[in-house]
Short mmCIF file of C-alpha atoms and ligand atoms in Angstrom, two decimals:
data_model
loop_
_atom_site.label_atom_id
_atom_site.label_comp_id
_atom_site.label_asym_id
_atom_site.label_seq_id
_atom_site.Cartn_x
_atom_site.Cartn_y
_atom_site.Cartn_z
CA UNK E 1 -0.03 0.10 0.11
CA UNK E 2 1.37 3.23 -1.19
CA UNK E 3 0.55 6.59 0.35
CA UNK E 4 1.14 10.26 -0.89
CA UNK E 5 0.85 12.49 2.31
CA UNK E 6 0.32 16.32 1.63
CA UNK E 7 0.31 18.26 4.80
CA UNK E 8 -0.36 21.93 5.17
CA UNK E 9 1.53 22.75 1.95
CA UNK E 10 2.10 26.53 1.32
CA UNK E 11 3.94 27.69 -1.80
CA UNK E 12 4.38 30.85 -3.84
CA UNK E 13 5.25 31.67 -7.35
CA UNK E 14 7.39 34.82 -7.92
CA UNK E 15 6.80 36.26 -4.41
CA UNK E 16 3.10 35.50 -4.76
CA UNK E 17 1.63 33.10 -2.14
CA UNK E 18 -0.68 30.69 -4.12
CA UNK E 19 -1.10 27.60 -2.23
CA UNK E 20 -2.36 28.20 1.54
CA UNK E 21 -2.27 25.12 3.45
CA UNK E 22 -3.20 21.94 1.31
CA UNK E 23 -3.89 18.78 3.29
CA UNK E 24 -4.80 15.68 1.73
CA UNK E 25 -3.59 12.00 1.65
CA UNK E 26 -3.98 9.78 -1.39
CA UNK E 27 -3.50 5.74 -1.17
CA UNK E 28 -3.17 3.03 -3.81
CA UNK E 29 -6.45 2.38 -5.45
CA UNK E 30 -8.12 5.72 -4.27
CA UNK E 31 -9.13 8.20 -6.82
CA UNK E 32 -9.46 11.83 -5.40
CA UNK E 33 -10.78 14.35 -7.66
CA UNK E 34 -9.81 18.11 -7.04
CA UNK E 35 -12.06 20.63 -8.65
CA UNK E 36 -11.88 24.37 -8.61
CA UNK E 37 -12.11 27.50 -10.51
CA UNK E 38 -9.43 28.99 -13.07
CA UNK E 39 -6.72 30.62 -11.16
CA UNK E 40 -7.47 28.73 -7.83
CA UNK E 41 -3.91 27.21 -7.80
CA UNK E 42 -4.66 23.56 -9.03
CA UNK E 43 -1.69 23.71 -11.52
CA UNK E 44 0.40 25.27 -8.83
CA UNK E 45 -0.31 22.28 -6.67
CA UNK E 46 0.81 19.90 -9.26
CA UNK E 47 3.99 21.80 -10.20
CA UNK E 48 4.99 21.98 -6.48
CA UNK E 49 4.61 18.30 -6.00
CA UNK E 50 6.84 17.52 -8.96
CA UNK E 51 9.41 20.24 -8.20
CA UNK E 52 9.17 22.54 -11.05
CA UNK E 53 11.67 25.21 -10.92
CA UNK E 54 10.14 28.93 -9.87
CA UNK E 55 7.65 27.65 -7.25
CA UNK E 56 8.93 28.19 -3.61
CA UNK E 57 7.49 25.88 -1.00
CA UNK E 58 7.19 28.25 2.30
CA UNK E 59 5.41 25.55 4.58
CA UNK E 60 4.31 22.35 5.09
CA UNK E 61 5.62 18.84 3.85
CA UNK E 62 4.98 16.17 0.98
CA UNK E 63 5.83 12.53 1.66
CA UNK E 64 5.52 9.33 -0.44
CA UNK E 65 5.70 6.21 1.76
CA UNK E 66 7.71 8.17 3.98
CA UNK E 67 10.09 9.50 1.70
CA UNK E 68 10.43 13.52 2.04
CA UNK E 69 9.60 14.52 -1.77
CA UNK E 70 10.32 18.04 -1.37
CA UNK E 71 14.21 17.35 -0.62
CA UNK E 72 14.44 15.51 -3.87
CA UNK E 73 14.90 16.62 -7.54
CA UNK E 74 12.24 16.07 -9.84
CA UNK E 75 13.56 12.72 -11.61
CA UNK E 76 13.88 11.27 -8.01
CA UNK E 77 10.44 12.09 -7.26
CA UNK E 78 9.27 10.15 -10.42
CA UNK E 79 11.72 7.28 -9.39
CA UNK E 80 9.93 7.51 -5.82
CA UNK E 81 6.81 6.66 -7.69
CA UNK E 82 5.30 9.96 -8.47
CA UNK E 83 3.82 10.71 -11.97
CA UNK E 84 2.53 14.12 -13.29
CA UNK E 85 0.38 14.39 -16.46
CA UNK E 86 0.85 18.14 -17.08
CA UNK E 87 -2.01 20.57 -18.17
CA UNK E 88 0.15 21.29 -21.19
CA UNK E 89 2.35 18.42 -22.01
CA UNK E 90 5.75 19.57 -23.13
CA UNK E 91 6.99 18.79 -26.93
CA UNK E 92 10.67 17.53 -26.76
CA UNK E 93 12.10 17.41 -30.14
CA UNK E 94 14.54 14.52 -31.08
CA UNK E 95 13.53 12.17 -28.40
CA UNK E 96 10.91 9.35 -28.72
CA UNK E 97 8.70 8.02 -25.91
CA UNK E 98 10.26 4.71 -26.09
CA UNK E 99 13.70 6.50 -25.43
CA UNK E 100 12.25 8.02 -22.37
CA UNK E 101 10.53 4.91 -20.93
CA UNK E 102 13.66 2.89 -21.61
CA UNK E 103 15.81 5.46 -19.32
CA UNK E 104 13.10 5.40 -16.88
CA UNK E 105 13.15 1.60 -16.70
CA UNK E 106 16.67 1.60 -16.20
CA UNK E 107 16.69 4.09 -13.58
CA UNK E 108 13.96 1.94 -11.83
CA UNK E 109 16.12 -1.16 -12.15
CA UNK E 110 13.55 -2.79 -14.60
CA UNK E 111 14.32 -4.35 -17.75
CA UNK E 112 14.04 -1.73 -20.73
CA UNK E 113 14.00 -4.54 -23.32
CA UNK E 114 10.22 -5.02 -22.17
CA UNK E 115 9.42 -1.45 -23.07
CA UNK E 116 8.29 -1.68 -27.12
CA UNK E 117 6.12 -4.63 -26.35
CA UNK E 118 4.57 -2.84 -23.46
CA UNK E 119 4.11 0.46 -25.50
CA UNK E 120 2.41 -1.51 -28.17
CA UNK E 121 0.10 -3.26 -25.89
CA UNK E 122 -0.91 -0.07 -24.25
CA UNK E 123 -1.18 1.83 -27.40
CA UNK E 124 -3.59 -0.75 -28.73
CA UNK E 125 -5.56 -0.44 -25.56
CA UNK E 126 -5.90 3.20 -25.68
CA UNK E 127 -6.60 3.49 -29.37
CA UNK E 128 -3.47 5.46 -29.91
CA UNK E 129 -2.04 5.27 -33.40
CA UNK E 130 1.32 3.14 -33.08
CA UNK E 131 2.59 5.30 -36.00
CA UNK E 132 2.86 8.08 -33.63
CA UNK E 133 5.20 6.13 -31.22
CA UNK E 134 8.16 6.96 -33.62
CA UNK E 135 7.61 10.85 -33.45
CA UNK E 136 9.53 12.76 -30.99
CA UNK E 137 7.76 13.18 -27.89
CA UNK E 138 4.37 15.29 -28.33
CA UNK E 139 5.79 17.10 -31.32
CA UNK E 140 3.04 17.80 -33.64
CA UNK E 141 0.45 15.80 -31.82
CA UNK E 142 -2.96 17.22 -31.39
CA UNK E 143 -4.15 18.16 -27.75
CA UNK E 144 -6.04 14.92 -27.77
CA UNK E 145 -3.13 12.77 -28.86
CA UNK E 146 -0.87 14.44 -26.16
CA UNK E 147 -3.07 13.43 -23.50
CA UNK E 148 -3.41 9.82 -24.79
CA UNK E 149 0.40 10.00 -24.92
CA UNK E 150 0.57 10.92 -21.24
CA UNK E 151 -1.80 8.26 -20.47
CA UNK E 152 0.36 5.82 -22.59
CA UNK E 153 3.32 6.74 -20.45
CA UNK E 154 1.45 6.24 -17.38
CA UNK E 155 0.29 2.98 -18.01
CA UNK E 156 3.67 1.55 -19.20
CA UNK E 157 5.66 3.40 -16.27
CA UNK E 158 3.33 2.36 -13.68
CA UNK E 159 4.13 4.79 -10.83
CA UNK E 160 2.50 4.51 -7.50
CA UNK E 161 0.64 7.79 -7.25
CA UNK E 162 -0.56 9.82 -10.43
CA UNK E 163 -1.31 13.53 -10.51
CA UNK E 164 -3.35 14.40 -13.48
CA UNK E 165 -3.70 18.03 -14.32
CA UNK E 166 -6.84 18.21 -16.64
CA UNK E 167 -6.11 15.35 -18.51
CA UNK E 168 -9.68 15.75 -19.86
CA UNK E 169 -8.91 19.17 -21.50
CA UNK E 170 -8.81 19.24 -25.20
CA UNK E 171 -10.18 15.82 -25.48
CA UNK E 172 -13.20 14.56 -27.67
CA UNK E 173 -15.53 12.10 -26.02
CA UNK E 174 -14.06 8.96 -27.37
CA UNK E 175 -10.56 10.12 -26.27
CA UNK E 176 -12.04 10.99 -23.02
CA UNK E 177 -13.54 7.80 -22.50
CA UNK E 178 -10.37 5.77 -23.50
CA UNK E 179 -8.21 7.74 -21.18
CA UNK E 180 -10.64 7.67 -18.08
CA UNK E 181 -11.23 4.01 -18.64
CA UNK E 182 -7.61 3.29 -18.74
CA UNK E 183 -6.78 5.26 -15.47
CA UNK E 184 -9.94 3.62 -13.80
CA UNK E 185 -8.55 0.34 -14.61
CA UNK E 186 -5.22 1.23 -13.41
CA UNK E 187 -6.81 2.21 -10.03
CA UNK E 188 -8.92 -0.71 -9.68
CA UNK E 189 -7.12 -3.77 -10.12
CA UNK E 190 -5.87 -5.91 -7.53
CA UNK E 191 -2.06 -6.58 -7.01
CA UNK E 192 -1.05 -7.53 -10.50
CA UNK E 193 1.42 -10.02 -12.35
CA UNK E 194 4.21 -7.62 -11.66
CA UNK E 195 3.48 -7.20 -7.96
CA UNK E 196 2.24 -3.75 -8.56
CA UNK E 197 -0.50 -2.07 -6.07
CA UNK E 198 -3.40 -0.54 -7.95
CA UNK E 199 -2.54 3.25 -8.78
CA UNK E 200 -3.44 6.29 -6.37
CA UNK E 201 -4.91 8.99 -8.36
CA UNK E 202 -5.12 12.90 -7.77
CA UNK E 203 -7.28 14.21 -10.71
CA UNK E 204 -7.39 17.86 -11.20
CA UNK E 205 -10.34 19.10 -13.28
CA UNK E 206 -13.04 21.41 -13.58
CA UNK E 207 -15.38 19.51 -15.39
CA UNK E 208 -17.41 16.45 -14.15
CA UNK E 209 -17.44 14.71 -17.68
CA UNK E 210 -14.22 12.94 -16.75
CA UNK E 211 -15.70 11.73 -13.48
CA UNK E 212 -18.51 9.92 -15.49
CA UNK E 213 -15.82 7.10 -16.56
CA UNK E 214 -13.07 7.81 -13.85
CA UNK E 215 -15.19 7.10 -10.74
CA UNK E 216 -13.82 9.35 -7.57
CA UNK E 217 -13.82 7.99 -4.09
CA UNK E 218 -13.20 11.52 -2.66
CA UNK E 219 -14.07 14.98 -4.26
CA UNK E 220 -12.24 18.06 -3.00
CA UNK E 221 -13.48 21.57 -3.81
CA UNK E 222 -10.31 23.63 -4.08
CA UNK E 223 -10.74 27.30 -3.85
CA UNK E 224 -7.97 30.36 -2.95
CA UNK E 225 -5.26 27.68 -2.79
CA UNK E 226 -6.65 25.34 -0.43
CA UNK E 227 -9.15 22.51 -0.11
CA UNK E 228 -12.47 24.27 1.10
CA UNK E 229 -14.58 21.13 1.45
CA UNK E 230 -14.36 17.37 1.18
CA UNK E 231 -16.89 14.76 0.27
CA UNK E 232 -18.18 12.14 -1.90
CA UNK E 233 -19.10 12.05 -5.37
CA UNK E 234 -22.31 14.00 -4.69
CA UNK E 235 -20.30 16.89 -4.43
CA UNK E 236 -19.87 16.79 -8.11
CA UNK E 237 -23.47 16.95 -8.78
CA UNK E 238 -23.96 20.08 -6.30
CA UNK E 239 -21.19 21.71 -8.02
CA UNK E 240 -22.75 21.13 -11.33
CA UNK E 241 -26.05 22.86 -10.28
CA UNK E 242 -24.68 25.59 -8.08
CA UNK E 243 -21.25 26.34 -9.52
CA UNK E 244 -18.46 27.53 -7.35
CA UNK E 245 -20.49 30.26 -5.87
CA UNK E 246 -21.41 28.59 -2.50
CA UNK E 247 -17.61 28.20 -1.86
CA UNK E 248 -16.14 31.47 -3.02
P1 ADP A 1 -5.49 26.74 -11.93
O1 ADP A 1 -4.75 25.57 -12.32
O2 ADP A 1 -6.46 26.25 -10.68
O3 ADP A 1 -6.35 27.60 -13.00
P2 ADP A 1 -2.67 28.14 -11.44
O4 ADP A 1 -2.13 27.26 -10.44
O5 ADP A 1 -2.33 27.86 -12.88
O6 ADP A 1 -4.34 27.92 -11.20
O7 ADP A 1 -2.61 29.60 -11.09
C1 ADP A 1 -2.86 30.29 -9.75
C2 ADP A 1 -2.50 31.59 -9.90
O8 ADP A 1 -1.04 31.69 -9.86
C3 ADP A 1 -3.17 32.41 -10.82
O9 ADP A 1 -3.49 33.36 -10.56
C4 ADP A 1 -1.75 32.43 -11.90
O10 ADP A 1 -1.74 33.69 -12.55
C5 ADP A 1 -0.72 32.33 -10.94
N1 ADP A 1 0.50 31.90 -11.68
C6 ADP A 1 0.83 30.90 -11.91
N2 ADP A 1 1.99 30.46 -12.30
C7 ADP A 1 2.65 31.72 -12.20
C8 ADP A 1 3.88 32.05 -12.52
N3 ADP A 1 4.95 31.36 -12.98
N4 ADP A 1 4.14 33.27 -12.18
C9 ADP A 1 3.09 34.21 -11.73
N5 ADP A 1 2.14 33.75 -11.27
C10 ADP A 1 1.59 32.46 -11.84
MG1 MG A 2 -4.39 24.63 -14.04
#
């Protein structure tokens, strides 16, 4: 059982405080939805968790299975089992997805020769055109293809905890379903053939559409840089009718 423990996290960007005490624990197999209006600091939270330069933590802590993530560079956070799907995936000219994943497998002490087979199987499962696997990472991919590509990375890498920043943005209905189902499967299987626990998910979104396929166990309303209410899936319905007005 893995556990990402975020405790009273405060952070600022360029001297401007954005996160004002975020506290949440995500365990293997749990899906947490974080829903909040534009500019509330959701992407900032994801960047701070992964250690993006330019963000300064001013208080609190983040631990993954007891490891102090805030003390580690980004690549070691990834090696510890944290994955981030960016709201705006980065294009990396000259580097194929398989190259990235093979390096990641080596860093994790896994057999890199299994990567091409895993990639093909997962691409098939996600309806991702295998022809696109030969392209440089995310270069000239459509918004929807980039998100499928991120999901492909996630499903081959098998992190312990995944933070998904608006993985639903820019997806058409079919792609949304494919992506959400793949993540739902990853979070709901038992311990698998490789001995992996099911995935724990922190899914940032401001639409409920994603959550029709990716079923959250817990829903957090995120306003003004912190979680202002936590509840079950019924919170989504309340949000759909009332908007964020009740919380702002
Ligand atoms: P959300 O993802 O919830 O829409 P963000 O985390 O992207 O919100 O942004 C929260 C606030 O932080 C916004 O007011 C945004 O303008 C500000 N912000 C984000 N990144 C930076 C940055 N690099 N420099 C200055 N302000 C930033
Ligand atoms: Mg955002």
